[in-house]
Short mmCIF file of C-alpha atoms and ligand atoms in Angstrom, two decimals:
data_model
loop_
_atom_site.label_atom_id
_atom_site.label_comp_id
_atom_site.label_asym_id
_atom_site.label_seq_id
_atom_site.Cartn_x
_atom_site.Cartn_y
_atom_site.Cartn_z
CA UNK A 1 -2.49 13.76 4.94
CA UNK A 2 -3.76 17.44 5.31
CA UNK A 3 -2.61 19.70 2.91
CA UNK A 4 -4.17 21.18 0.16
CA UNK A 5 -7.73 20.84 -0.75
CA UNK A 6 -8.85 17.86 -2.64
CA UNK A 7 -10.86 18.56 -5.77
CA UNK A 8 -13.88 17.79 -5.54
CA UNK A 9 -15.26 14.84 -7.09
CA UNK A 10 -18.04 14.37 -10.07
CA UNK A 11 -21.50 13.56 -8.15
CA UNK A 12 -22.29 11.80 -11.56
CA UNK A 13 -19.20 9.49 -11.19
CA UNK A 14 -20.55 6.34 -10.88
CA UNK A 15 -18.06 5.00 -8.07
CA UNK A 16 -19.72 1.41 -7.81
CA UNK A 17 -17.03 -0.54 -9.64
CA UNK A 18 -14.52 0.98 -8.10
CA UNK A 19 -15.12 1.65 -4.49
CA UNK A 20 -15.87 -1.19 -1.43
CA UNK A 21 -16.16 -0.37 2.47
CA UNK A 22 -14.56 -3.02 4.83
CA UNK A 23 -18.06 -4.55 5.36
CA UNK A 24 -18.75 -4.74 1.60
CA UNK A 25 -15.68 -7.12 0.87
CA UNK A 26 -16.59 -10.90 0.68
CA UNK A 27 -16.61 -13.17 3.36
CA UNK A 28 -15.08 -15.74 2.62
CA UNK A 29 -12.12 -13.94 0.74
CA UNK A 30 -13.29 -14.04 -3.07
CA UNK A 31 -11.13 -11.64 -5.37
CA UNK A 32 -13.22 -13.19 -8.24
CA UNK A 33 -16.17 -11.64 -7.16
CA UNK A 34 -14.27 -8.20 -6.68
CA UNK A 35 -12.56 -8.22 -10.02
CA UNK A 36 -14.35 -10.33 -12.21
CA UNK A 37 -11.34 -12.70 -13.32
CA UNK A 38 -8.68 -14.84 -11.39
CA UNK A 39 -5.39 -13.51 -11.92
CA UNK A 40 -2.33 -12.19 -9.75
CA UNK A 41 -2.84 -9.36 -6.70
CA UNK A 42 -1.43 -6.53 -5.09
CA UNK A 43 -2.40 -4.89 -2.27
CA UNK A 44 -1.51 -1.01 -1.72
CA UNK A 45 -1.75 0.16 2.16
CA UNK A 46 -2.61 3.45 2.67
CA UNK A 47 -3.21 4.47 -1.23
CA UNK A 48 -3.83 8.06 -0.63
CA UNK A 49 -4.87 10.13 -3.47
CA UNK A 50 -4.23 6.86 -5.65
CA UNK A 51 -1.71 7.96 -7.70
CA UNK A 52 0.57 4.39 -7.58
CA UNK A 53 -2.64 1.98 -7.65
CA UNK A 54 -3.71 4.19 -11.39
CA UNK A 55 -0.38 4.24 -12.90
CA UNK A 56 0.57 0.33 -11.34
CA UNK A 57 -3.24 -0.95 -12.62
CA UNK A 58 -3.03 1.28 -16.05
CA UNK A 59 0.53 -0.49 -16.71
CA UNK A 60 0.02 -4.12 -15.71
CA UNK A 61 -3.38 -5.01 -17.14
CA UNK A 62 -2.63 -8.77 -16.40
CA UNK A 63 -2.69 -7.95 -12.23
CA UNK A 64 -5.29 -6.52 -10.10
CA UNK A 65 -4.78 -3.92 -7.57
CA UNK A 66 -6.57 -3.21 -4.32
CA UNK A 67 -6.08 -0.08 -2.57
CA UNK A 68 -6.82 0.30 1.09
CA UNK A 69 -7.62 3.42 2.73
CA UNK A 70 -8.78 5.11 5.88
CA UNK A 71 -9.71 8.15 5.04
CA UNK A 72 -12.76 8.73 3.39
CA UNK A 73 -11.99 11.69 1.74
CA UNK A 74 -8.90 9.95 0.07
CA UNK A 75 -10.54 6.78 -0.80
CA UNK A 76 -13.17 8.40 -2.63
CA UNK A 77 -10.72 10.66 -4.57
CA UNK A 78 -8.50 7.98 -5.50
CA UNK A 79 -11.79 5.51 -6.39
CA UNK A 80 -12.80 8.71 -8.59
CA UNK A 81 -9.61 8.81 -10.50
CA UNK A 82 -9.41 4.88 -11.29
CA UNK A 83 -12.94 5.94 -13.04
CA UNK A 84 -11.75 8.55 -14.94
CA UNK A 85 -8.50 6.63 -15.99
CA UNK A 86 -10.22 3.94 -17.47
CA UNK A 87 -8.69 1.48 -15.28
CA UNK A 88 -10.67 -1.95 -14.21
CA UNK A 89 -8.45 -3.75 -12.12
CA UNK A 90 -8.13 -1.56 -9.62
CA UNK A 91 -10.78 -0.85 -6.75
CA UNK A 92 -9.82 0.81 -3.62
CA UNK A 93 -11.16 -0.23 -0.02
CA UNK A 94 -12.56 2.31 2.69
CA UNK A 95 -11.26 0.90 5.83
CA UNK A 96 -8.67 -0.29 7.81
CA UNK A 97 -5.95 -2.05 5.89
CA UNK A 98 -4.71 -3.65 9.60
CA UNK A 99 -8.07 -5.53 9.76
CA UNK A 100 -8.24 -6.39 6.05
CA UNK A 101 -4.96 -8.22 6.54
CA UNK A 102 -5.57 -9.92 9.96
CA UNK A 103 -9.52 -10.69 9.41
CA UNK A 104 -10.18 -11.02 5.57
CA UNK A 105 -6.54 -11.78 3.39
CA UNK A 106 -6.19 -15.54 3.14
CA UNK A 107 -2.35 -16.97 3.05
CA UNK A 108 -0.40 -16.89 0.19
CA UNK A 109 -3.00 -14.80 -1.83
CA UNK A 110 -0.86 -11.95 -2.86
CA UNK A 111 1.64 -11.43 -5.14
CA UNK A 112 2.83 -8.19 -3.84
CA UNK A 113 2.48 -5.93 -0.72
CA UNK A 114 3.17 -2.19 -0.99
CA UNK A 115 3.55 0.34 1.76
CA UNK A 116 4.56 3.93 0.58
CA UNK A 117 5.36 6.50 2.91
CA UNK A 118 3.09 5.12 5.78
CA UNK A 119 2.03 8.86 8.81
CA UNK A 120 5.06 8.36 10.98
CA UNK A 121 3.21 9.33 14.00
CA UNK A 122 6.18 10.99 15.87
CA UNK A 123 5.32 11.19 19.29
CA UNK A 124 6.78 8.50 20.97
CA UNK A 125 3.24 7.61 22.90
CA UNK A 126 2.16 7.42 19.52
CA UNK A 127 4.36 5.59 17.60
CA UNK A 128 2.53 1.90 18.23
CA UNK A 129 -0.17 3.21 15.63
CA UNK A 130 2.31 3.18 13.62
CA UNK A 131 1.68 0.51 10.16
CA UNK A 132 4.17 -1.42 10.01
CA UNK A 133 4.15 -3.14 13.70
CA UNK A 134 5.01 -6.45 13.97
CA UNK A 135 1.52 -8.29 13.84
CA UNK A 136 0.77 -6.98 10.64
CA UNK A 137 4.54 -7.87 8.93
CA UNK A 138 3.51 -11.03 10.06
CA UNK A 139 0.30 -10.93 8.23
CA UNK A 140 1.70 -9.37 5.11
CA UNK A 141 4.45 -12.70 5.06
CA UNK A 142 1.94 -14.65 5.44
CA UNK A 143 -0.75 -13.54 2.87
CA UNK A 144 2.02 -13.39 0.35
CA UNK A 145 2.70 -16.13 -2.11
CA UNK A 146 6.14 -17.30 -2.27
CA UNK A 147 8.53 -15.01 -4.09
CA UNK A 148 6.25 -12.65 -4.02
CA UNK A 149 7.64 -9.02 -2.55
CA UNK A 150 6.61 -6.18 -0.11
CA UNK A 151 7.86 -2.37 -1.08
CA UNK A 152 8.08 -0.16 1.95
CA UNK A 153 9.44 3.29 1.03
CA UNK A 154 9.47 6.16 3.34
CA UNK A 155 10.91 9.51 3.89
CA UNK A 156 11.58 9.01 7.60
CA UNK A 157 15.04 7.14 8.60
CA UNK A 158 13.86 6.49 12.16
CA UNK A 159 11.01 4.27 10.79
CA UNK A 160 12.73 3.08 7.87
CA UNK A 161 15.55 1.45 10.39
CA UNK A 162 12.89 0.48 12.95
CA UNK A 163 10.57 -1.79 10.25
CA UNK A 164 13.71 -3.27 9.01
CA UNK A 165 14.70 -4.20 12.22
CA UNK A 166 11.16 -5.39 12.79
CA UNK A 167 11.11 -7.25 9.69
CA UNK A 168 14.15 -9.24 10.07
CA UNK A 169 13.25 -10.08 14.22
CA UNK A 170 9.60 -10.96 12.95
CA UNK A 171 9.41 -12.58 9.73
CA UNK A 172 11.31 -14.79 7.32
CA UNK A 173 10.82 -12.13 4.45
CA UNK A 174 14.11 -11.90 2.23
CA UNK A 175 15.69 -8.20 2.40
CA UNK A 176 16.47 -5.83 1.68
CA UNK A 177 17.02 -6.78 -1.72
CA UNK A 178 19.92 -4.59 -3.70
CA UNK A 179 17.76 -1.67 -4.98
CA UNK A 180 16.66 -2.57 -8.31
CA UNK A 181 16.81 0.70 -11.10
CA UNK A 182 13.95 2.13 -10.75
CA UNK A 183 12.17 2.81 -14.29
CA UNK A 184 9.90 6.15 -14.56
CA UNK A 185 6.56 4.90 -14.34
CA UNK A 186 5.13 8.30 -15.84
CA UNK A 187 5.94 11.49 -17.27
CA UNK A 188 6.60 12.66 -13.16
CA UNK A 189 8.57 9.87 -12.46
CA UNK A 190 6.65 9.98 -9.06
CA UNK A 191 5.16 6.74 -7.71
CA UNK A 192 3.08 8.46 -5.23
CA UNK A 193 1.94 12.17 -4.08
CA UNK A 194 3.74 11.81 -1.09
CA UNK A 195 6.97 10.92 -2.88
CA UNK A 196 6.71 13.94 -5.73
CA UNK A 197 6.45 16.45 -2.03
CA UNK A 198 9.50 14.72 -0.40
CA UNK A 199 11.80 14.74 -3.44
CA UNK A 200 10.51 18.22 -4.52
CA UNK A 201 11.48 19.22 -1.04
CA UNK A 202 14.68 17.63 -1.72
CA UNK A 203 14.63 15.31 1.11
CA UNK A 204 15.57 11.79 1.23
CA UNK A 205 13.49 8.79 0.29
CA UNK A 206 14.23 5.03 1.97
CA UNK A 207 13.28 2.05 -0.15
CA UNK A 208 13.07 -1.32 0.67
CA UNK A 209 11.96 -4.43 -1.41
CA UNK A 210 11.59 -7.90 0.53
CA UNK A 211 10.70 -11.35 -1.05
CA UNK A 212 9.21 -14.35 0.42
CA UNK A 213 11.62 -17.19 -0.09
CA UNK A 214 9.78 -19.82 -2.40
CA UNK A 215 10.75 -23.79 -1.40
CA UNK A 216 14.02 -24.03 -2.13
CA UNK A 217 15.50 -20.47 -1.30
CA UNK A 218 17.06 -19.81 2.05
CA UNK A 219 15.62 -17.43 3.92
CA UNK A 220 18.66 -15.31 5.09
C1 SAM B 301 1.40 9.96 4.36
S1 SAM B 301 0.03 9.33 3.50
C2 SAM B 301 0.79 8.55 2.06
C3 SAM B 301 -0.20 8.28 0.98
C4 SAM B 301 0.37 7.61 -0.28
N1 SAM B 301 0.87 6.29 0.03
C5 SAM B 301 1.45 8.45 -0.89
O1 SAM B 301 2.62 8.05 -0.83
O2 SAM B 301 1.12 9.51 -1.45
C6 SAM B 301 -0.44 7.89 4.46
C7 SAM B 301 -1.80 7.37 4.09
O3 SAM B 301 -2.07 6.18 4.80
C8 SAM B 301 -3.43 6.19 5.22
N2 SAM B 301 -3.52 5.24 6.34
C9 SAM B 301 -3.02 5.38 7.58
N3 SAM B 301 -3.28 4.30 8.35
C10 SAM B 301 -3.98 3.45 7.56
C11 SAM B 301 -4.57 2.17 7.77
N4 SAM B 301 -4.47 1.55 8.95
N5 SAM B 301 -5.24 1.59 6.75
C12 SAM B 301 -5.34 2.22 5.55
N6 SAM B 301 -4.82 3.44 5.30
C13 SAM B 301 -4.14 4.04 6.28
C14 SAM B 301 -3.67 7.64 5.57
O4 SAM B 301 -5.04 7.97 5.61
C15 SAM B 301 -2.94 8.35 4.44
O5 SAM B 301 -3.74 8.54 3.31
#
């Protein structure tokens, strides 16, 4: 993300509970072994500074969060703050959330999918780096249970009307869904850094919710 300099972060924090590279997560797929405990997950691509995955994790004891994230710097600076916060079911993942989805995720092993203001990448030679492509919407409807939901929020029409498009051509996913009243999660009322910088800007922010029909729903 560039910007401002992180702070730096506590040699002393122990980061072990908190912190996995790509090559570090189990083979097979085990979130047991990750988190201790069976119970419901969500995955955040592209967690940044980590301010969603501490607030989401601090607020819904009962589900565990995994945070993936490419850049070092970031991963260890959001891994730092789930420390400091207290919060255990959380742990955020150095790496590559594309190959965590198509190599590692197993079907219908997530309750939720999140995707919050993914780099736009502009340039229109570089727009097929872009997240949300159509291999991985197909991975993130098919690691989801059903009715479980992906949130895609960004700042950037273009891409917002582009993944919809995407998502309806691609997948069966249910959306977008009428957006729900969103409750302030925190005294900011920011789900993520990148969100508190768009709105503070005073620019407009695109949200999307989708569902994965269970049995008897009709995908539309
Ligand atoms: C614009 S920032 C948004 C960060 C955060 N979601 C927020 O809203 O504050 C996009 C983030 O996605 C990360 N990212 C980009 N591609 C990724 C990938 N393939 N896997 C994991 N993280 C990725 C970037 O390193 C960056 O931290």
């Amino acid at each position: 993300m560039g910007r401002r300099a992180l702070r730096k972060i506590d040699p002393a924090i122990d980061l072990s509970g908190h912190l996995r590279t790509f090559d570090q997560l189990p083979r097979p797929w085990d979130s047991v072994s990750l988190f201790g405990r069976q119970a419901p997950l969500e995955v955040e691509v592209g967690s940044g500074k980590g301010l969603f995955l501490r607030n989401a994790a601090a607020g819904r004891p009962g589900t565990d969060f995994l945070g993936i994230e490419v850049a070092r710097k970031y991963a260890w600076f959001a891994a730092a703050g789930l420390v400091k916060a207290g919060v255990k079911n959380a742990l955020v993942v150095h790496g590559d959330a594309l190959r965590v989805f198509q190599e590692l995720l197993p079907e219908e092993s997530l309750v939720a999918v999140h995707v919050y203001f993914p780099d736009p990448w502009w340039k229109k030679r570089h727009k097929r780096r872009r997240v949300m492509r159509d291999s991985f919407l197909r991975n993130v409807e098919r690691t989801l249970r059903p009715g479980g939901s992906l949130h895609f929020w960004t700042d950037v029409e273009e891409y917002y009307r582009t993944a919809l498009e995407l998502l309806s051509t691609q997948t069966a996913l249910v959306g977008p869904l009428p957006a729900p009243e969103l409750p302030a999660e925190h005294d900011m009322d920011y789900r993520t850094h990148f969100e508190r910088r768009v709105r503070k800007a005073g620019a407009p922010v695109h949200r999307a919710e989708f569902r994965k029909a269970r049995g008897t729903e009709k995908a539309v």
